[in-house]
PDB file of C-alpha atoms and ligand atoms in Angstrom:
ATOM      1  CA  UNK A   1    -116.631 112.374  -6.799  1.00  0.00           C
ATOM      2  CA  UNK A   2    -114.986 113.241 -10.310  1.00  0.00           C
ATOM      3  CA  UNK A   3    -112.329 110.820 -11.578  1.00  0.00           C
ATOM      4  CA  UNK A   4    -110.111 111.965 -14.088  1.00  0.00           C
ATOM      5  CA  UNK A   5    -108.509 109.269 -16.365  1.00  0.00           C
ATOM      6  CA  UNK A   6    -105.859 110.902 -18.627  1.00  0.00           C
ATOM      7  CA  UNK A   7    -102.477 110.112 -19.888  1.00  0.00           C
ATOM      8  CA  UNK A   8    -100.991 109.999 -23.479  1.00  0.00           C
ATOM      9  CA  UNK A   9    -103.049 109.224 -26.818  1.00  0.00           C
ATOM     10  CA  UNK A  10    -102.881 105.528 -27.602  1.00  0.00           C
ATOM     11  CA  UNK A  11    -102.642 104.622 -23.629  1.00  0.00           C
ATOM     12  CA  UNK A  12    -105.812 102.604 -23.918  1.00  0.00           C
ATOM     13  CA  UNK A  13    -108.297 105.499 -22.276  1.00  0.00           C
ATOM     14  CA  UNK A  14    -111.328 104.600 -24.169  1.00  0.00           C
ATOM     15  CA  UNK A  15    -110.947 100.692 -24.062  1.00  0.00           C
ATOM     16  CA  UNK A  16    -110.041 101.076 -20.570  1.00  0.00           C
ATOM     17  CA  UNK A  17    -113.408 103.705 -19.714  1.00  0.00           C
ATOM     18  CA  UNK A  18    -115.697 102.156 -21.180  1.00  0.00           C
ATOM     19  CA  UNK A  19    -114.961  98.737 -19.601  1.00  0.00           C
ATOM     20  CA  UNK A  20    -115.018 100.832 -16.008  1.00  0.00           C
ATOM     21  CA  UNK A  21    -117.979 102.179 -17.162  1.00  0.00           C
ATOM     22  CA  UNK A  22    -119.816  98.393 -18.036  1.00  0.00           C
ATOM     23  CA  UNK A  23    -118.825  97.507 -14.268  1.00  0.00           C
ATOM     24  CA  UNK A  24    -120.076 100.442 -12.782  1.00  0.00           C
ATOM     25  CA  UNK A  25    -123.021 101.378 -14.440  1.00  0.00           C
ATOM     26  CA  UNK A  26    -124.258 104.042 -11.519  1.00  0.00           C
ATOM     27  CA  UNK A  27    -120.399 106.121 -12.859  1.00  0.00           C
ATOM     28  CA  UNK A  28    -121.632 108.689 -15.336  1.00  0.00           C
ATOM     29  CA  UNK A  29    -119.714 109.771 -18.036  1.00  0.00           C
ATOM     30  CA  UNK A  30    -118.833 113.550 -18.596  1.00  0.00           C
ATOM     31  CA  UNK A  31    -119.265 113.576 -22.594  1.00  0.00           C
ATOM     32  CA  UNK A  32    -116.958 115.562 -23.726  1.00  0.00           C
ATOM     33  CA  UNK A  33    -117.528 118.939 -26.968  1.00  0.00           C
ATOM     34  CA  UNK A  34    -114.939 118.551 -29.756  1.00  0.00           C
ATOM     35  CA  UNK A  35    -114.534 120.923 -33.504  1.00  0.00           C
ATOM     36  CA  UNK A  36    -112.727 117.055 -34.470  1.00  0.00           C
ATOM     37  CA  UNK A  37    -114.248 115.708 -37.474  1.00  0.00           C
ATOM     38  CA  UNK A  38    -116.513 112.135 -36.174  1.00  0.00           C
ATOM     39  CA  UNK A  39    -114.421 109.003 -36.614  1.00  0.00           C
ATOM     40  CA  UNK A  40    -116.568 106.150 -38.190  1.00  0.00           C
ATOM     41  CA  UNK A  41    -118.736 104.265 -35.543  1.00  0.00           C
ATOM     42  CA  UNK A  42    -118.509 107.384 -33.000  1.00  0.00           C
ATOM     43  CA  UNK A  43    -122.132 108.241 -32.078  1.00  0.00           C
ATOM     44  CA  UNK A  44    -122.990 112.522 -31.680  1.00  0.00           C
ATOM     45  CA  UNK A  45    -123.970 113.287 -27.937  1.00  0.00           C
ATOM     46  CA  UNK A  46    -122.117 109.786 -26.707  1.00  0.00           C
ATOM     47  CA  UNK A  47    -118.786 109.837 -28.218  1.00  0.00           C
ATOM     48  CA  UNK A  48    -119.150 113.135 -28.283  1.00  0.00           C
ATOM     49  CA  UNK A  49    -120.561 116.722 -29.279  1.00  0.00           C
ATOM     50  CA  UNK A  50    -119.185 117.511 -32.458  1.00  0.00           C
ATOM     51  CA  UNK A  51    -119.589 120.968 -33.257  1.00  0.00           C
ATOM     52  CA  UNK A  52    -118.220 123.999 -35.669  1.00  0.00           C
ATOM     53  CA  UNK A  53    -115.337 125.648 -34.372  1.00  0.00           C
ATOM     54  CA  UNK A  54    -117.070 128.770 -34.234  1.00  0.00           C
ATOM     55  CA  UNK A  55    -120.217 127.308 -31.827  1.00  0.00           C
ATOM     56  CA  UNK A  56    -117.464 125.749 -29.064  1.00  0.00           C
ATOM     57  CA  UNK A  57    -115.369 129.204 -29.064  1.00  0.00           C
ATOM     58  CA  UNK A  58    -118.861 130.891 -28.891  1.00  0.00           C
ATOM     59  CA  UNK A  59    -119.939 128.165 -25.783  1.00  0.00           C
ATOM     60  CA  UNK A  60    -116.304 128.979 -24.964  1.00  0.00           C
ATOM     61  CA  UNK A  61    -116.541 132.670 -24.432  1.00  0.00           C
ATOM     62  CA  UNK A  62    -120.201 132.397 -22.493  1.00  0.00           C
ATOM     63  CA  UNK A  63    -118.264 130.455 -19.893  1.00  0.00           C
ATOM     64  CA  UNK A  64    -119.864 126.935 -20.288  1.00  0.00           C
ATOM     65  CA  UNK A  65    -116.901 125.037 -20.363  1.00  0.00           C
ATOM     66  CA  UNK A  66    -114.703 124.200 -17.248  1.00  0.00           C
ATOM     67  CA  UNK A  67    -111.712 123.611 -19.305  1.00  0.00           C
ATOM     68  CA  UNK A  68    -110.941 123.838 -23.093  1.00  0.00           C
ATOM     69  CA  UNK A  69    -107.681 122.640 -24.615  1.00  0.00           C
ATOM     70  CA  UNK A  70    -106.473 122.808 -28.182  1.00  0.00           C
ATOM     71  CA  UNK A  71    -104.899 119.282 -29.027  1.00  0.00           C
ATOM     72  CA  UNK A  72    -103.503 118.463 -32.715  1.00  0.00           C
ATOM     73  CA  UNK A  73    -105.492 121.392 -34.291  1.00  0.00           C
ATOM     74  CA  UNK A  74    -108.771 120.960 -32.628  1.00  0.00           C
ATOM     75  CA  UNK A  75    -110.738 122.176 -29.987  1.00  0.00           C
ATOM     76  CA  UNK A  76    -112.008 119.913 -27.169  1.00  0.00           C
ATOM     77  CA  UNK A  77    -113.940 120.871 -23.833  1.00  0.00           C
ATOM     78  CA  UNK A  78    -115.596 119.027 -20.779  1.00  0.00           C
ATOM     79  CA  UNK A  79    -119.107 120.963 -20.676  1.00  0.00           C
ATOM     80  CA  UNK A  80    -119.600 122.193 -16.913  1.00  0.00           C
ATOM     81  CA  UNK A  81    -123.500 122.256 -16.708  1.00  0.00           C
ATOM     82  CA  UNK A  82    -123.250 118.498 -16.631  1.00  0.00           C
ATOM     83  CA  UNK A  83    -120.282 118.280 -14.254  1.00  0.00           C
ATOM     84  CA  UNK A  84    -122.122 120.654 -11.767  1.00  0.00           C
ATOM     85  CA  UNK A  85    -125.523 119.523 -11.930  1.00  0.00           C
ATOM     86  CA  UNK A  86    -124.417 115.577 -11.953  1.00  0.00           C
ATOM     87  CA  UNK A  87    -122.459 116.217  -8.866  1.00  0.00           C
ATOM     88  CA  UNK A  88    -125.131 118.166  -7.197  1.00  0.00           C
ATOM     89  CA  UNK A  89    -127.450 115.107  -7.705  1.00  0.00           C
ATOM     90  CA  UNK A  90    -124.885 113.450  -5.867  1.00  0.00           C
ATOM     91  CA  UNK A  91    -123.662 111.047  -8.283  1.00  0.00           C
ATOM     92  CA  UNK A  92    -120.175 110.044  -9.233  1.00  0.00           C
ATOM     93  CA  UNK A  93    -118.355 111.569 -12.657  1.00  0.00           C
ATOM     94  CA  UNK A  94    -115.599 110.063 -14.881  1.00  0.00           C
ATOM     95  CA  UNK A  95    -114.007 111.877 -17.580  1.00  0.00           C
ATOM     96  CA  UNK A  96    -111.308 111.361 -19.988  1.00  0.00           C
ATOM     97  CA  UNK A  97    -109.545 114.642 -20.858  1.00  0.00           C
ATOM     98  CA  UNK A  98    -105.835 114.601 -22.136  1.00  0.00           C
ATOM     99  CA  UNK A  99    -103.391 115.489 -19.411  1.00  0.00           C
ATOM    100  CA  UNK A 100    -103.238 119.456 -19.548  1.00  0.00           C
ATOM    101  CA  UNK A 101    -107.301 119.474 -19.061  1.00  0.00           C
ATOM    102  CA  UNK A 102    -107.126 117.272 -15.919  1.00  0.00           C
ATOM    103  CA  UNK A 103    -104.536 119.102 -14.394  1.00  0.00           C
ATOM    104  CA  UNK A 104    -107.555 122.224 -15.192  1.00  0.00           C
ATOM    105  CA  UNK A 105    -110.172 120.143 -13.055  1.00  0.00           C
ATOM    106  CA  UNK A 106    -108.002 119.280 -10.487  1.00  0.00           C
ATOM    107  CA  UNK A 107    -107.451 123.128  -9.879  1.00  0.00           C
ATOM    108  CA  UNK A 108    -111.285 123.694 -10.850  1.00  0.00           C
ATOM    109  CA  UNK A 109    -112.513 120.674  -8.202  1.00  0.00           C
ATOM    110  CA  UNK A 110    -109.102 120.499  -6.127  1.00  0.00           C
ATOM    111  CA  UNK A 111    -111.074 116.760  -4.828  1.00  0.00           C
ATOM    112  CA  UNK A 112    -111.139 115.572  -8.189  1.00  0.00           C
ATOM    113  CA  UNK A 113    -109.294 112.496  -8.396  1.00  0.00           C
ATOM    114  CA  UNK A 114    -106.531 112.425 -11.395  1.00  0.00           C
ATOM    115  CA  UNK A 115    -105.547 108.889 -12.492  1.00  0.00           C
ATOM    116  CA  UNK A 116    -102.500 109.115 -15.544  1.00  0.00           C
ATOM    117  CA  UNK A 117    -102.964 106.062 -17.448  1.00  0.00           C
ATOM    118  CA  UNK A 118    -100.043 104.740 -19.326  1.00  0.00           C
ATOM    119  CA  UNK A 119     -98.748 101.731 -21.199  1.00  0.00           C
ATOM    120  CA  UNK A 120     -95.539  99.263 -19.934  1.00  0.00           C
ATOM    121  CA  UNK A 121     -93.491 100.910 -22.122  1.00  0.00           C
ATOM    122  CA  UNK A 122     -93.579 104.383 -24.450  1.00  0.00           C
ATOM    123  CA  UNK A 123     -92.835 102.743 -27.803  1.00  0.00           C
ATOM    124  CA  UNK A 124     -96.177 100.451 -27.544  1.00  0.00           C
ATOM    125  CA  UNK A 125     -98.249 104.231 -27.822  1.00  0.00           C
ATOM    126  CA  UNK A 126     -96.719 104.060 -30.936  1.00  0.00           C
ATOM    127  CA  UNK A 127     -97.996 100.507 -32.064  1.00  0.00           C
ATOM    128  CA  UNK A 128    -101.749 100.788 -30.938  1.00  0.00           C
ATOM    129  CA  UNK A 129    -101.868 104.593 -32.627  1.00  0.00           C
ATOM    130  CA  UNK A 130    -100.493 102.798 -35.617  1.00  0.00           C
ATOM    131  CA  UNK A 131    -102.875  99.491 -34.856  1.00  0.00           C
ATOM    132  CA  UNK A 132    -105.858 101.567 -34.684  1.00  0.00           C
ATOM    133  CA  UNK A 133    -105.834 102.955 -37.931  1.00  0.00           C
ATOM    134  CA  UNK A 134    -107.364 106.156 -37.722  1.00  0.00           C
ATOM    135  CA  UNK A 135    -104.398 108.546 -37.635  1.00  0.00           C
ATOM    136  CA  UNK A 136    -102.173 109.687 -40.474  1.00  0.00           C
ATOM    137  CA  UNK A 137     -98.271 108.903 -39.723  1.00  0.00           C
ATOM    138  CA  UNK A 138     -98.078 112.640 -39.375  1.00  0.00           C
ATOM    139  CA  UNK A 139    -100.313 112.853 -36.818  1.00  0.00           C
ATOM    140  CA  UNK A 140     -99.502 109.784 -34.817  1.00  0.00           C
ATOM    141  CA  UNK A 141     -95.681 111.558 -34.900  1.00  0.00           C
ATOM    142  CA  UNK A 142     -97.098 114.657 -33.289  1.00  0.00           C
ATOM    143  CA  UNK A 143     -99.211 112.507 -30.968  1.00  0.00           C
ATOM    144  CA  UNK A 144     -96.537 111.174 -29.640  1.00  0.00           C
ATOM    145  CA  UNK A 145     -94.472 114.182 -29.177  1.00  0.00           C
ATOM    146  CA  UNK A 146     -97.430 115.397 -27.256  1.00  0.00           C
ATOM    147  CA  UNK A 147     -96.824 112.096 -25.362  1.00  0.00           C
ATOM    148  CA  UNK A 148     -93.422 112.597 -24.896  1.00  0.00           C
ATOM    149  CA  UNK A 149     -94.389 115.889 -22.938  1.00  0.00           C
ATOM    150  CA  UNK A 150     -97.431 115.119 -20.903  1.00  0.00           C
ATOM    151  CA  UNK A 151     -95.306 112.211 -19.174  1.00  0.00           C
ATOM    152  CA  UNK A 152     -93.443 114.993 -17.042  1.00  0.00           C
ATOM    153  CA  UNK A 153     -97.109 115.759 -15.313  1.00  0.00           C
ATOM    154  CA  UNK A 154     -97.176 112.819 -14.070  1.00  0.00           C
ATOM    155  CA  UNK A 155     -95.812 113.746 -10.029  1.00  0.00           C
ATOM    156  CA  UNK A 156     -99.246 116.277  -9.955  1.00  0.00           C
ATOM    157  CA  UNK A 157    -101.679 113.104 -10.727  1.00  0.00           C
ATOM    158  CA  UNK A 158    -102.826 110.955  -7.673  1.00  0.00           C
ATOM    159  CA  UNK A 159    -102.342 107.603  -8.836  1.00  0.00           C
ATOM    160  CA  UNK A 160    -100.878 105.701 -11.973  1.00  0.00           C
ATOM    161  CA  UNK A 161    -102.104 102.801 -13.840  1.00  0.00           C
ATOM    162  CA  UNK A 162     -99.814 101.056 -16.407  1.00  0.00           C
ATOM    163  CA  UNK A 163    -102.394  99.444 -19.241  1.00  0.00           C
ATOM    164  CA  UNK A 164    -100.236  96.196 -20.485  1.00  0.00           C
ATOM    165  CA  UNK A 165    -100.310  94.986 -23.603  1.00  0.00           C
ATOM    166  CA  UNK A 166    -104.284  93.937 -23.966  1.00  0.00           C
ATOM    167  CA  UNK A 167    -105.153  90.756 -23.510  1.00  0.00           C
ATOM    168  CA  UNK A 168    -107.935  89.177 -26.303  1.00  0.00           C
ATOM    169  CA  UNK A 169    -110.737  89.943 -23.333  1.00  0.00           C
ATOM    170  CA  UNK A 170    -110.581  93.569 -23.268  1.00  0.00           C
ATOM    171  CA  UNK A 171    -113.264  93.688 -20.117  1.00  0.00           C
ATOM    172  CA  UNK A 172    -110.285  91.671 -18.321  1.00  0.00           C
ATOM    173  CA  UNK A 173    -107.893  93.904 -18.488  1.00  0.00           C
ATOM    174  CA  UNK A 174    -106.327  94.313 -15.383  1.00  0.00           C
ATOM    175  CA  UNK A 175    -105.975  98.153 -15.757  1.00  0.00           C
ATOM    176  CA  UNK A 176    -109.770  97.950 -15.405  1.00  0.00           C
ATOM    177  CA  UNK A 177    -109.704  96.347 -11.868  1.00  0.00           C
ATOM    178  CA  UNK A 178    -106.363  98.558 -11.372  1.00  0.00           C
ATOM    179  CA  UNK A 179    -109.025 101.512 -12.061  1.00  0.00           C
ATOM    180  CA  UNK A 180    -112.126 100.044 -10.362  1.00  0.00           C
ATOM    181  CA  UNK A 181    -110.162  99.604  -6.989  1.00  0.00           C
ATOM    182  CA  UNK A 182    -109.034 103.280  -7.159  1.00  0.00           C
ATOM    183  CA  UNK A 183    -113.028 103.821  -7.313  1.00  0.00           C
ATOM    184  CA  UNK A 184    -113.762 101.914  -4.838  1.00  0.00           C
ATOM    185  CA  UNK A 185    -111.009 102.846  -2.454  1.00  0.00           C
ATOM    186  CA  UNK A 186    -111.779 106.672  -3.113  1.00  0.00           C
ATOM    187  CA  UNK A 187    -114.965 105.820  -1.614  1.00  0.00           C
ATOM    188  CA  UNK A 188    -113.895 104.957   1.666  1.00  0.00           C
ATOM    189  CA  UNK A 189    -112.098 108.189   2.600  1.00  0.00           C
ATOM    190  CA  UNK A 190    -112.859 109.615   5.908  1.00  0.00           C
ATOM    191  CA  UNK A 191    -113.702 113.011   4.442  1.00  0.00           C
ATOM    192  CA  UNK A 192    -116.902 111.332   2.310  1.00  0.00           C
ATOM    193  CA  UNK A 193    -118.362 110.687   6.027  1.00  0.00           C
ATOM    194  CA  UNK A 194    -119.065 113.869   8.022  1.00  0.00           C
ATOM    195  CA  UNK A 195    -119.609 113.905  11.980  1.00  0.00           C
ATOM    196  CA  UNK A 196    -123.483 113.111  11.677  1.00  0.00           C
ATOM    197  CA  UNK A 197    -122.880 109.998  10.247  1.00  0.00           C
ATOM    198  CA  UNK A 198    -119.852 108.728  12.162  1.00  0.00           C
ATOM    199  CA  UNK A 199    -122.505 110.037  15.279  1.00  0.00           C
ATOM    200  CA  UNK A 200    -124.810 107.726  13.897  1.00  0.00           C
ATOM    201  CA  UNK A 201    -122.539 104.880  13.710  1.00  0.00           C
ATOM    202  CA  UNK A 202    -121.622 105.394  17.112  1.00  0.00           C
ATOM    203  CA  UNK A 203    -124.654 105.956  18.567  1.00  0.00           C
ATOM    204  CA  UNK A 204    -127.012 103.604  16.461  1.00  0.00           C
TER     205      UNK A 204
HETATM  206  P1  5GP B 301    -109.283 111.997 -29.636  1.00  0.00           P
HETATM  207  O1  5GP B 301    -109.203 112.925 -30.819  1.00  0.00           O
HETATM  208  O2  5GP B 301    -108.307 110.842 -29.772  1.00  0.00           O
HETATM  209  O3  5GP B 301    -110.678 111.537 -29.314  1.00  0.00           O
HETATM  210  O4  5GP B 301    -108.807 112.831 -28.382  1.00  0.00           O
HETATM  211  C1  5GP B 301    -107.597 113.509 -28.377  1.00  0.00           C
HETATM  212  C2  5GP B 301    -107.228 113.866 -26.962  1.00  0.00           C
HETATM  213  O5  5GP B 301    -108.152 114.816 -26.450  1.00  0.00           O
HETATM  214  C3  5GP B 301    -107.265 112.646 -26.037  1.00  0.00           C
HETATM  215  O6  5GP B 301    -106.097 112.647 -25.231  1.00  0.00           O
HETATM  216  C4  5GP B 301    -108.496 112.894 -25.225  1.00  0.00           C
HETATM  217  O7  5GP B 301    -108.363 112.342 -23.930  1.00  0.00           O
HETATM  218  C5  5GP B 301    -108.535 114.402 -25.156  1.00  0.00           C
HETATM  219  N1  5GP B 301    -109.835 114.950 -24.800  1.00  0.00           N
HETATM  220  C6  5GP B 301    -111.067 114.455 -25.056  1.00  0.00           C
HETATM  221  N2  5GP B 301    -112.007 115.242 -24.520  1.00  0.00           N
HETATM  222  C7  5GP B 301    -111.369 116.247 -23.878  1.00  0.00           C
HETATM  223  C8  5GP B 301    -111.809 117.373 -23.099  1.00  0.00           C
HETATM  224  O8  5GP B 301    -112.975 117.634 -22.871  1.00  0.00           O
HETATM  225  N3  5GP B 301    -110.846 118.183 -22.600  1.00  0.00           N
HETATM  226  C9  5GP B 301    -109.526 117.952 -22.825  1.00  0.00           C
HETATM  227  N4  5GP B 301    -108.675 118.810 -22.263  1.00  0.00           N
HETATM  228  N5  5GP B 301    -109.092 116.906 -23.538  1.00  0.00           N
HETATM  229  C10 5GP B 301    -109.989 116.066 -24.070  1.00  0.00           C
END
């Protein structure tokens, strides 16, 4: 299964990811190709793959992304070798794209399961862009304009989660076990079991 956590810059996606992530060790993570600059204490090939603009819009135009979006003035793109091959191997996927490139993999992987993460209320994207430190007012302004219009996707996403205000024990947050019941719930959908194994249920 893929599981698309998006929503607005400053909703808490990392924090909130990587936490999942800790809990459910057997989720892999769709790294994500980016022309952005690295911010200090990102790691190449975890954070992400920071490349030239003119390698991704080379990758672009040989197909190997499934989606691409320009946000702020850079490129960013969820590499589909890894999405396809990680599937195949039967294992499940989470990703973090911003909200026009999961409303791409829902129409990519129409199963994909689109979570819109957002805080308790809109001004507090403000405060953790600002608390974070590694915006410029300007951009944090345009971030949240962005915001401002990727809230009216939310009816297309199949479930919301509303980060509050984090707690000093960011593993506890209860977005995370907001997220990791979604998982787990997912899970359980008739569709994963096909008639063989409900025969074997049956018949065992
Ligand atoms: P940041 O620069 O803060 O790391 O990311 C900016 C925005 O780009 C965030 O909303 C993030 O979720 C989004 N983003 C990261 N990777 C991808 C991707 O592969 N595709 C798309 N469409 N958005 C991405």
């Amino acid at each position: 299964m893929l599981f698309v956590v998006s929503g607005p810059s400053g909703a808490g996606k990392d924090t909130v990811v990587d936490a999942l992530r800790n809990r459910m060790p057997q989720l892999r993570y769709s790294v994500s190709a980016t022309t952005r600059a690295p911010r200090s204490g990102e790691i190449p090939g975890v954070s992400y793959f920071f490349v030239a603009r003119d390698e991704f819009e080379r990758a672009r135009e040989r197909g190997e992304f499934l989606e691409t979006k320009e946000y702020n003035g850079n490129l960013y793109g969820t590499p589909r070798s890894f999405v396809e091959q990680t599937l195949g191997e039967g294992y499940d996927i989470v990703m973090k794209p911003e909200v026009n490139g999961a409303l791409a993999i829902k129409r990519a992987f129409p199963a994909a399961v689109l979570v819109f993460l957002l805080p308790d209320k809109f001004s507090y994207l403000q405060q953790r862009l600002a608390e974070r430190r590694t915006e410029s007012q300007e951009e944090i302004a345009a971030r949240l304009a962005i915001a401002d219009r990727e809230y009216a996707a939310i009816p297309n996403f199949d479930y919301v989660v509303i980060n509050e205000q984090a707690p000093a024990v960011r593993e506890d947050l209860p977005a995370v076990d907001d997220l990791e019941a979604i998982v787990r719930a997912e899970r359980f959908r008739i569709h994963h079991y096909n008639d063989s194994d409900l025969k074997l249920l049956r018949e065992s």
